[in-house]
Short mmCIF file of C-alpha atoms in Angstrom, two decimals:
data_model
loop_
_atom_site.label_atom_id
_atom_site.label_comp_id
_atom_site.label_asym_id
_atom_site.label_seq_id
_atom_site.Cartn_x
_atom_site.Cartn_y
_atom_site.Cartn_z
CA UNK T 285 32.55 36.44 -185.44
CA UNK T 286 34.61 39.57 -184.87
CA UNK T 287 35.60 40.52 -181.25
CA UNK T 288 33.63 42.99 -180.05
CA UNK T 289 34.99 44.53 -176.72
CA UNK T 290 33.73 46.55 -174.34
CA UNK T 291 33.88 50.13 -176.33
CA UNK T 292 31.67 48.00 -179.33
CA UNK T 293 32.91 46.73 -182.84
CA UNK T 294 36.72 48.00 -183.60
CA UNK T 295 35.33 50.91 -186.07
CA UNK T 296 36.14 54.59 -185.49
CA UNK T 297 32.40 55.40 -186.44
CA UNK T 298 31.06 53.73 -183.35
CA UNK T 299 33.67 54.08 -180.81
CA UNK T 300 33.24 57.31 -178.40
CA UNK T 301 35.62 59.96 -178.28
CA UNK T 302 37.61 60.36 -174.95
CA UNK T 303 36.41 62.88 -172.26
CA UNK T 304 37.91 66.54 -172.20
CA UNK T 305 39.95 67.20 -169.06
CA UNK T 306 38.81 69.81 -166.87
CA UNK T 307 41.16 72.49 -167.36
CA UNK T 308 40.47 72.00 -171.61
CA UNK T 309 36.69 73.01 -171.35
CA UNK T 310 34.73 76.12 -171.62
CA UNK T 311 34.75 78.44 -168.30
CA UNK T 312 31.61 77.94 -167.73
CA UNK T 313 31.30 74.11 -167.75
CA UNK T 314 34.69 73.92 -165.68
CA UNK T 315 32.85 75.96 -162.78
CA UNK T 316 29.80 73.52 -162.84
CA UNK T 317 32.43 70.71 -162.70
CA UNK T 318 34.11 71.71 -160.14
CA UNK T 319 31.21 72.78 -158.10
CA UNK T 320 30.45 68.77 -158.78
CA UNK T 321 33.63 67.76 -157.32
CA UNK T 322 33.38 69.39 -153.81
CA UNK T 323 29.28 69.03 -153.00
CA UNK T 324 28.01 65.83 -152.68
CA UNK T 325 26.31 64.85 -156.07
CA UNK T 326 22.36 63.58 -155.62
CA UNK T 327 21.95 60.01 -156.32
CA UNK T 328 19.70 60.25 -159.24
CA UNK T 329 16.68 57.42 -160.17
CA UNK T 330 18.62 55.60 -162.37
CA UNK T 331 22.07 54.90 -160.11
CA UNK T 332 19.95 53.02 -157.47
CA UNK T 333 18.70 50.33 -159.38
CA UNK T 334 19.26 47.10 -159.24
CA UNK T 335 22.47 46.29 -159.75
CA UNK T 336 24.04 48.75 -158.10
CA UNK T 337 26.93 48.39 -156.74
CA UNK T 338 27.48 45.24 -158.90
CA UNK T 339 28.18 41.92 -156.28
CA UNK T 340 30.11 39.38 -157.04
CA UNK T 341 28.38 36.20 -156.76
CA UNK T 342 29.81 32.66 -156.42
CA UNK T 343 28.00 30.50 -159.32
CA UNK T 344 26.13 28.53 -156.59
CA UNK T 345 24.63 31.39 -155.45
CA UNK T 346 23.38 32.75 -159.21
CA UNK T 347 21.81 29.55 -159.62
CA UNK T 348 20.13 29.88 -156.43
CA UNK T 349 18.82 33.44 -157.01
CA UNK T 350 17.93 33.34 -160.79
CA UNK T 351 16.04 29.56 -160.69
CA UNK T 352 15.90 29.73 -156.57
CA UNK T 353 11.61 28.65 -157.90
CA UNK T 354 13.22 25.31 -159.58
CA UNK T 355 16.47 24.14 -158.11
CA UNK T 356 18.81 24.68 -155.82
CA UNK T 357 21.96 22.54 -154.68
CA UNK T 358 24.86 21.23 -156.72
CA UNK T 359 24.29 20.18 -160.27
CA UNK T 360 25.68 16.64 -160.02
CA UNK T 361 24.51 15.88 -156.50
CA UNK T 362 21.22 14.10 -157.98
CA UNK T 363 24.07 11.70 -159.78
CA UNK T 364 25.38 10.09 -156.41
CA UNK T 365 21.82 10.36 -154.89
CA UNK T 366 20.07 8.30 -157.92
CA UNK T 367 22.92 5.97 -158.00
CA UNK T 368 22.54 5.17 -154.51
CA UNK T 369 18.92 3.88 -154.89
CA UNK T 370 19.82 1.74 -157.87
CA UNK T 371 22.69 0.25 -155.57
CA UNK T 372 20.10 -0.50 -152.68
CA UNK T 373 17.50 -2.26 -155.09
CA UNK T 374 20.12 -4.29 -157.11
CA UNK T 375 22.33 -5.47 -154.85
CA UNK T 376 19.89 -6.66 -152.31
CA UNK T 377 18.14 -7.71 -154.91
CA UNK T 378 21.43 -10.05 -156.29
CA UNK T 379 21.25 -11.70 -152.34
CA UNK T 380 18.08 -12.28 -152.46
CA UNK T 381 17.83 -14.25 -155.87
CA UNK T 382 21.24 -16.22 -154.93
CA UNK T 383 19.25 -17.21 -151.67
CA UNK T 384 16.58 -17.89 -153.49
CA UNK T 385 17.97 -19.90 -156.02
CA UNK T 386 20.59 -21.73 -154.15
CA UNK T 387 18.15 -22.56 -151.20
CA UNK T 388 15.31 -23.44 -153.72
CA UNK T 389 17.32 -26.29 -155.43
CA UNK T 390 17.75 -27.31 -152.27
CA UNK T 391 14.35 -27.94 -151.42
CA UNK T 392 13.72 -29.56 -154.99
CA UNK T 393 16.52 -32.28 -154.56
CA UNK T 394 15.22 -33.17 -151.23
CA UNK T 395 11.79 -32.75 -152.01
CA UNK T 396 12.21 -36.20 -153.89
CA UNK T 397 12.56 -38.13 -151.22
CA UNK T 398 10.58 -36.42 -148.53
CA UNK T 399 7.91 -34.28 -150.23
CA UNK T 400 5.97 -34.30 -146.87
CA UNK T 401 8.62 -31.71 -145.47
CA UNK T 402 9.07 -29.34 -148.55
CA UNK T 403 6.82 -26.83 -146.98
CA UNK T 404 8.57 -26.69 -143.73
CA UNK T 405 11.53 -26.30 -145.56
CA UNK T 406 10.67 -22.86 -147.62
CA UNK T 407 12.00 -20.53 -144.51
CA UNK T 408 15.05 -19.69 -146.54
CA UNK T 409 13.36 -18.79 -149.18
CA UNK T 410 11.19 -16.51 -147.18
CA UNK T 411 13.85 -15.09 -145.44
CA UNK T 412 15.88 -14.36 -148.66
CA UNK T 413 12.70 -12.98 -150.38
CA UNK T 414 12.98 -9.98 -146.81
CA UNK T 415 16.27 -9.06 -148.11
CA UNK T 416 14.33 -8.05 -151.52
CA UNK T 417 12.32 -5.65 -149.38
CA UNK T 418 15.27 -4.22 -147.45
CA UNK T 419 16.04 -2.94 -150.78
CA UNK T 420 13.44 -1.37 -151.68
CA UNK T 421 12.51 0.36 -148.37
CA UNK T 422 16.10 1.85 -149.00
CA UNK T 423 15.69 2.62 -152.87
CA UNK T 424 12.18 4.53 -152.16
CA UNK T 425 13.08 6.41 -149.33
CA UNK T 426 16.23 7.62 -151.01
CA UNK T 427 14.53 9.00 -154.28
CA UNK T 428 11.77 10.19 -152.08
CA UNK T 429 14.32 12.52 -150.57
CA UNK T 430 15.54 13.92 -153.66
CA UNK T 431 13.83 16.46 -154.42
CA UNK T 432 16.17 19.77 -155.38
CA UNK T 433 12.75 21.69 -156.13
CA UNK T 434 11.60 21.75 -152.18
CA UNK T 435 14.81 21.33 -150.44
CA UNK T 436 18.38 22.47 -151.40
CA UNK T 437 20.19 18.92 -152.39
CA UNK T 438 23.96 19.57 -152.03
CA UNK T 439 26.91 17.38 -152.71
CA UNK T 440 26.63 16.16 -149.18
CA UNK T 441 23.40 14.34 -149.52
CA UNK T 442 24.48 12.79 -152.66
CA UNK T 443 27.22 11.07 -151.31
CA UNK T 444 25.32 10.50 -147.86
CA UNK T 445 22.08 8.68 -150.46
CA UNK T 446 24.90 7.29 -152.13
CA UNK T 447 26.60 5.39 -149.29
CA UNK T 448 23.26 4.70 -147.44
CA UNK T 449 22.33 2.42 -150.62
CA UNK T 450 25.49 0.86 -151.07
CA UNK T 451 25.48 -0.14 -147.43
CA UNK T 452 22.25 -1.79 -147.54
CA UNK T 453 22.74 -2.84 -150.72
CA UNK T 454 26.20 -4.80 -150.58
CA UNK T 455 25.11 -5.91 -146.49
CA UNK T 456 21.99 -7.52 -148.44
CA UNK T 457 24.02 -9.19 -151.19
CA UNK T 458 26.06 -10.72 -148.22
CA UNK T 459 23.41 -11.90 -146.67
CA UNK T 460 21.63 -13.30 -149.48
CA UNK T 461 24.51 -15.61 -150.51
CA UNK T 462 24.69 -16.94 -146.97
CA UNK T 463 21.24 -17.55 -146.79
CA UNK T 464 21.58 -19.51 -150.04
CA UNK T 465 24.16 -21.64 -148.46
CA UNK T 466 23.62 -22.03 -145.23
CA UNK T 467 19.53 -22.87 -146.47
CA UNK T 468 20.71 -25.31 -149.35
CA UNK T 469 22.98 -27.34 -146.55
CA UNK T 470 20.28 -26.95 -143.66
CA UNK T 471 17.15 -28.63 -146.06
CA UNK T 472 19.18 -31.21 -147.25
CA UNK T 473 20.56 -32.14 -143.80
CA UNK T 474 17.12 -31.72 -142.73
CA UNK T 475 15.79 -34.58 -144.80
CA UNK T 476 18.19 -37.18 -143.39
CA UNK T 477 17.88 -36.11 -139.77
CA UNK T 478 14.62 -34.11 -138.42
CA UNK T 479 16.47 -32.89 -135.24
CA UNK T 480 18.65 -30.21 -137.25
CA UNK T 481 15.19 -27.81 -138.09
CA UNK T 482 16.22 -25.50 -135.00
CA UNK T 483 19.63 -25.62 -135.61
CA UNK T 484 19.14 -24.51 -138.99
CA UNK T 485 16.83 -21.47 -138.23
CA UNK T 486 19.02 -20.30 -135.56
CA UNK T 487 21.66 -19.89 -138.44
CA UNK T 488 19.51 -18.32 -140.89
CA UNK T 489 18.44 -15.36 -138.29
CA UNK T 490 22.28 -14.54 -137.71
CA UNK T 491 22.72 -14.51 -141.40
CA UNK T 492 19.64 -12.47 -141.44
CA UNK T 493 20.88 -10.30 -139.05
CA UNK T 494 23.87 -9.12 -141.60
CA UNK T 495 20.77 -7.81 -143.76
CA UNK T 496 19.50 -6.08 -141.03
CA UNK T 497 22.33 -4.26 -139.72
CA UNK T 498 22.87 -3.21 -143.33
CA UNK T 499 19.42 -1.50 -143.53
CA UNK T 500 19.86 -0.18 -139.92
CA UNK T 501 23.16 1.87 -140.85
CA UNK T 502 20.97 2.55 -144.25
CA UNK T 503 18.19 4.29 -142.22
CA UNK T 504 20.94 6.37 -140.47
CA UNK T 505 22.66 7.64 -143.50
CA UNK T 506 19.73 8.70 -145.59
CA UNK T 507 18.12 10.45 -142.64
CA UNK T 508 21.66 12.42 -142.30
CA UNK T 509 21.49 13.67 -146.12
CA UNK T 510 19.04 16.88 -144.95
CA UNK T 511 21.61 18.23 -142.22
CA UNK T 512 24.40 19.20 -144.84
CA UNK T 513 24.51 22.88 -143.17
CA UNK T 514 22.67 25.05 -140.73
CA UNK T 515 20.35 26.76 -142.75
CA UNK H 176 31.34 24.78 -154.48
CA UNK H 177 30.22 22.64 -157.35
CA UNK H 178 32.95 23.16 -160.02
CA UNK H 179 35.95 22.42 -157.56
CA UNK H 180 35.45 18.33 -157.25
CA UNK H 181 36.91 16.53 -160.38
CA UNK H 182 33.56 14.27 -160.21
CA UNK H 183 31.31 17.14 -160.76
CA UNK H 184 33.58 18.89 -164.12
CA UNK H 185 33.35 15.89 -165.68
CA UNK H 186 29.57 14.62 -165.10
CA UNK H 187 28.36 17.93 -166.15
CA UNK H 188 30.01 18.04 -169.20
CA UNK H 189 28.22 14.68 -169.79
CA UNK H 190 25.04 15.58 -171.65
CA UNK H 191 21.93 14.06 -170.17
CA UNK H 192 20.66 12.51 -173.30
CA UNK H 193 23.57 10.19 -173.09
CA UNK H 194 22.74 9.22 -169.92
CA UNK H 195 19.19 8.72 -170.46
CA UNK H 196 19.95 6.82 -173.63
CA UNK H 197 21.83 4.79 -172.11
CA UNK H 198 19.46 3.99 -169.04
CA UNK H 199 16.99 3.32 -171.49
CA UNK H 200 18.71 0.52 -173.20
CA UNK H 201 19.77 -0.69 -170.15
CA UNK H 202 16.99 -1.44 -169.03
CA UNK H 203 15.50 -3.46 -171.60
CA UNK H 204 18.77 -5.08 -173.01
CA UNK H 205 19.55 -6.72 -169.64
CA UNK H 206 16.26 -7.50 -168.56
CA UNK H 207 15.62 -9.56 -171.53
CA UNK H 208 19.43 -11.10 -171.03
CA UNK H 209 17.88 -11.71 -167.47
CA UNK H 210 14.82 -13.51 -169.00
CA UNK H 211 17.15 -15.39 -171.60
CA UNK H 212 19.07 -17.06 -169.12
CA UNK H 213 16.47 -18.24 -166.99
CA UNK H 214 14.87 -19.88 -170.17
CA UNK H 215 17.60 -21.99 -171.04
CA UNK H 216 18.61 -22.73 -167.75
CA UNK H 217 14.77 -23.78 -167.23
CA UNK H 218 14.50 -25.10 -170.98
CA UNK H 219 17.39 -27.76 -170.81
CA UNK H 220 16.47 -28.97 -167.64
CA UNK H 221 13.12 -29.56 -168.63
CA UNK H 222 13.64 -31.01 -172.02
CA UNK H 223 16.08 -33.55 -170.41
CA UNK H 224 13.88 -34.44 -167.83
CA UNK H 225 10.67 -34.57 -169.91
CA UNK H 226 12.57 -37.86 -171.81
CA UNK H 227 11.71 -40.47 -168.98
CA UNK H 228 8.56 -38.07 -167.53
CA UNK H 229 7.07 -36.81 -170.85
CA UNK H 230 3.79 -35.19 -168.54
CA UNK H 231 5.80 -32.71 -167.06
CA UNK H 232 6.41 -31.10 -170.44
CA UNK H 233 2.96 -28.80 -170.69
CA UNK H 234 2.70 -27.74 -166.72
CA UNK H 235 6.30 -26.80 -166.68
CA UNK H 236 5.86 -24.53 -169.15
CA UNK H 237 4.90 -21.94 -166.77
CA UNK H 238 8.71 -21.51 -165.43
CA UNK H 239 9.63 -20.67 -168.31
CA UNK H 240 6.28 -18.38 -168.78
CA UNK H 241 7.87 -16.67 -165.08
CA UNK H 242 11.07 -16.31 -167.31
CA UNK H 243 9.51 -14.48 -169.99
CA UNK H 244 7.38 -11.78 -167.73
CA UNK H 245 10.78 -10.39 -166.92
CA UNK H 246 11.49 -9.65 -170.29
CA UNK H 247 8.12 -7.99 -170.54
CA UNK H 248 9.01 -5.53 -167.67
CA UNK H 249 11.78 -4.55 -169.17
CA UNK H 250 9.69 -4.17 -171.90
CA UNK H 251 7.01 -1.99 -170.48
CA UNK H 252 9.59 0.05 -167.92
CA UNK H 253 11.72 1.44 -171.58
CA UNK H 254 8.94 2.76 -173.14
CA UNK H 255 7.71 4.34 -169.78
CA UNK H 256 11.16 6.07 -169.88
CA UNK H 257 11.12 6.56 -173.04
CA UNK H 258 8.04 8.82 -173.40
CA UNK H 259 10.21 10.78 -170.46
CA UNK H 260 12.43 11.69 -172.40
CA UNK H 261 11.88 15.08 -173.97
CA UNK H 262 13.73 17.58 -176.32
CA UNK H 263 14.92 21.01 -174.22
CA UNK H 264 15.92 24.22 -176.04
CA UNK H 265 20.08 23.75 -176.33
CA UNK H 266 20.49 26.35 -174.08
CA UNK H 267 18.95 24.52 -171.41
CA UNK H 268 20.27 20.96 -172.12
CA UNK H 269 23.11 21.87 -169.11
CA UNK H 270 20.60 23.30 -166.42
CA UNK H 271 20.73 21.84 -163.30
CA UNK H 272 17.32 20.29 -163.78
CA UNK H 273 18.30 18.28 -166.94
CA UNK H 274 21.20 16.78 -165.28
CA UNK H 275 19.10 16.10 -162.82
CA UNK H 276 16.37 14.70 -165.31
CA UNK H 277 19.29 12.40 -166.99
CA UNK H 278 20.16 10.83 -164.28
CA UNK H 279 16.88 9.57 -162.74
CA UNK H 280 16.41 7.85 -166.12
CA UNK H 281 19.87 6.08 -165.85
CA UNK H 282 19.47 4.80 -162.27
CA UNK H 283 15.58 4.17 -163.18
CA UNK H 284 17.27 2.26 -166.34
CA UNK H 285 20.28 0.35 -163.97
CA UNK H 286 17.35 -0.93 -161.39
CA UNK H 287 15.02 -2.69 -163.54
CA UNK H 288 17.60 -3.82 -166.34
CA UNK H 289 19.69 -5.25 -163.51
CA UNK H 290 17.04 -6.40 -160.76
CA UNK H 291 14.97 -8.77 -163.87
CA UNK H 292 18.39 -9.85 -164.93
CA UNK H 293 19.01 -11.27 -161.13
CA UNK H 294 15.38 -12.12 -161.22
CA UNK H 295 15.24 -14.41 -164.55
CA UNK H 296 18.20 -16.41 -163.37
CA UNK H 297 16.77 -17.16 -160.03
CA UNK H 298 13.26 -17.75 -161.46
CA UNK H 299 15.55 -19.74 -164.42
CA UNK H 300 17.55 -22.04 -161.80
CA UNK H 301 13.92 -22.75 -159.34
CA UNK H 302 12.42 -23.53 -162.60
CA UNK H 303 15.01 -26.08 -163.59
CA UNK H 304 15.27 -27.78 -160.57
CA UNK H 305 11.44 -27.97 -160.47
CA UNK H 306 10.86 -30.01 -163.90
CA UNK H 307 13.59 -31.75 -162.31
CA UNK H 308 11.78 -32.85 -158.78
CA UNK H 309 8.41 -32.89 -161.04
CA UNK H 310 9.70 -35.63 -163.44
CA UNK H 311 10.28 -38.11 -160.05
CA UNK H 312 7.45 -37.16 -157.99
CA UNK H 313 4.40 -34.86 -159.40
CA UNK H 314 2.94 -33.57 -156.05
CA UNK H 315 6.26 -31.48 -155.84
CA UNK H 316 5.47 -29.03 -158.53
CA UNK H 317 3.04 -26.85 -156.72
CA UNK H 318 5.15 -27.02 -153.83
CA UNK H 319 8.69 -25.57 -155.85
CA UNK H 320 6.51 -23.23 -157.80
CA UNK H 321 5.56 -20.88 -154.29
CA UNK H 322 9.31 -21.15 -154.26
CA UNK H 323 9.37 -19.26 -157.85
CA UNK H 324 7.16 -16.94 -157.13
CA UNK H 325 8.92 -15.68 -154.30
CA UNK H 326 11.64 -15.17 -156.53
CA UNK H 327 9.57 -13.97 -159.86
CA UNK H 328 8.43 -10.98 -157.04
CA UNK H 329 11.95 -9.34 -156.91
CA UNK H 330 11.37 -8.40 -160.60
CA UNK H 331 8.42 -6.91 -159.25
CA UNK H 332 10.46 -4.57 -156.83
CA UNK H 333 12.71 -3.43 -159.51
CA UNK H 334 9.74 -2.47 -161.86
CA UNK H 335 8.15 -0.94 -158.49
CA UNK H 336 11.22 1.55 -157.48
CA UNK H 337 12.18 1.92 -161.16
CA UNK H 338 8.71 3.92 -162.19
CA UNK H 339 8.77 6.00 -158.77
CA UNK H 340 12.00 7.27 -160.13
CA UNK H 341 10.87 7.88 -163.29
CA UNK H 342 8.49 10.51 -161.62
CA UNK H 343 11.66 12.22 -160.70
CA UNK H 344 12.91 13.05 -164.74
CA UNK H 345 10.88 16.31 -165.03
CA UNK H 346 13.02 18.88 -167.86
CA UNK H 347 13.04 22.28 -167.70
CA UNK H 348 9.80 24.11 -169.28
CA UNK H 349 10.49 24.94 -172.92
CA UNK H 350 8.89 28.45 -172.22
CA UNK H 351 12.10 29.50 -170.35
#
């Protein structure tokens, strides 16, 4: 492709011969010139339209007035919000299968020889199945709030999705592996003596506690990713 | 603005077909290594046990059943983000809205392939040690299978958040 400037293709056919000076033209066009010059010309039709004078526009603001009907925000804010949500579900979700898991063989070894107390002795589980749903409370409100069509979704409430999930999500992973612990210890000690059941709960609800905190500081952060300016 | 963070010039020059792509094998490639695990962490345990205890064999199959729905998630979730993914005119492929359509398929991608891979191993490791307690005493295996399904539901909540963010991978209209 040749370069075509702004005075068209480089060919002496199409580009436009430079204007006269004053003082080279006819008499009468110099008078009607200069008559120009000192009264104050008449905007005509065409000068007012739109653009005129041309603005100069940051890009955010051409992508908010040419698609302001489909998005508006930073391009790669929806990135950090997205991957904030995945970090919620999965992580919480890790905890809450090493609880699980770790808690559950637990309750099988000991089942053997008492199988009259395996039922009493599922309360880890539950409580590692919560930090499952910590996760997902997180993960659905966060990709509920994205939404660049109704509400402007800058860099700001990327990162702030972003670091709501992680918190819950890594607080829930915590969590989850002391659950699995401290519930795969507690069951088995159960078994052999019946007076360590409180003891054991009491444990489990501070570890649970981790989880909660977690999805407390979670709430926070996602309900801050609206308030990135005062518009 | 946008362009001045070094995280933002290079994810938008990322197309969003390679993100999607990738989300989309994602999340069926590590669900089923999810749902792989489990079964042979369930299968071994439950053809060594079923030497001395050969009962166990035929009700324990359904760990390793739990195992296998993960896979089928997966399964299901891929092509559900796979008939998201449309073709754009090229000029369009770097609009805002594509971006933003790439990377709900990713992270939709990232939470189920991950979540069923956590999911298999826990349901794979409850299912082991339940052909385990099963072989010694059979009025156990009811009781360690609520156990599994308490784990078999975080699958569930991956599959659950992972289509609500599918909803989110709308592309630009091909009429612009």
């Amino acid at each position: 492709m040749g370069f075509i400037g702004p005075l068209g293709p480089l060919s002496s056919k199409s580009r436009p011969t430079p204007p006269l000076l004053i003082s080279q033209q006819k008499p009468d066009v110099q008078i009607r010139e200069i008559k120009n010059c000192l009264e104050p010309k008449q905007l005509s039709e065409s000068s007012t339209r739109f653009p005129f004078p041309p603005i100069l526009r940051s890009k955010r603001q051409r992508f908010r007035s040419t698609m302001a009907s489909t998005f508006s925000g930073d391009e790669t804010a929806p990135f950090f919000g997205f991957l904030g949500a995945a970090a919620a579900l999965v992580f919480s979700c890790m905890g809450a299968a090493y609880g699980t898991a770790k808690s559950g063989v637990g309750v099988a070894s000991m089942g053997v020889m008492r199988p009259e107390l395996v039922m009493k002795s599922i309360v880890p589980v539950v409580m590692a199945g919560v930090l499952g749903i910590y996760g997902l409370i997180i993960a659905v409100i966060i990709s509920t709030g994205i939404n660049p069509k109704a509400k402007s979704y800058y860099l700001f409430d990327g990162y702030a999705h972003l670091s709501s999930g992680l918190a819950c999500g890594l607080a829930g992973l915590s969590a989850g592996m002391a659950i699995g612990i401290v519930g795969d210890a507690g069951v088995r000690a159960n078994a052999q003596q019946p007076k360590l059941f409180v003891g054991m709960i009491l444990i489990l609800i501070f570890a649970e506690a981790l989880a909660l905190y977690g999805l407390i500081v979670g709430i926070i952060l996602s309900s801050r990713a609206g308030q990135s300016r005062a518009e | 603005m946008a362009d001045s963070s070094s995280w933002s010039t290079a994810l938008i020059k990322i197309s969003p077909y390679t993100f999607s792509a990738i989300g989309i094998a994602i999340a069926i490639g590590v669900s089923v290594l999810g749902a792989a695990w489990g079964i042979y962490i369930t299968g071994s345990s439950l053809i060594g046990a079923a030497i001395k205890a050969p009962r166990i064999t035929s009700k324990n199959l359904i760990s390793v059943i739990f195992c296998e729905a993960v896979a089928i998630y997966g399964v299901i979730v891929a092509i559900i983000l796979q008939t998201k993914l449309e073709s754009v005119p090229s000029s369009q492929i770097y609009a805002p809205e594509s971006l933003r359509a790439g990377y709900a398929i990713f992270a939709s991608g990232i939470i189920v392939g991950f979540a069923n891979l956590v999911c298999g191993l826990c349901v794979g490791i409850i299912g082991s040690s339940c052909a385990l307690s099963d072989a010694q005493n059979s009025s156990l295996f009811v009781k360690i299978l609520v156990i599994e399904i308490f784990g078999s539901a975080l699958g569930l909540f991956g599959v659950i958040v992972g289509i609500i963010m599918s909803a989110q991978a709308t592309w630009p209209a091909k009429s612009v």
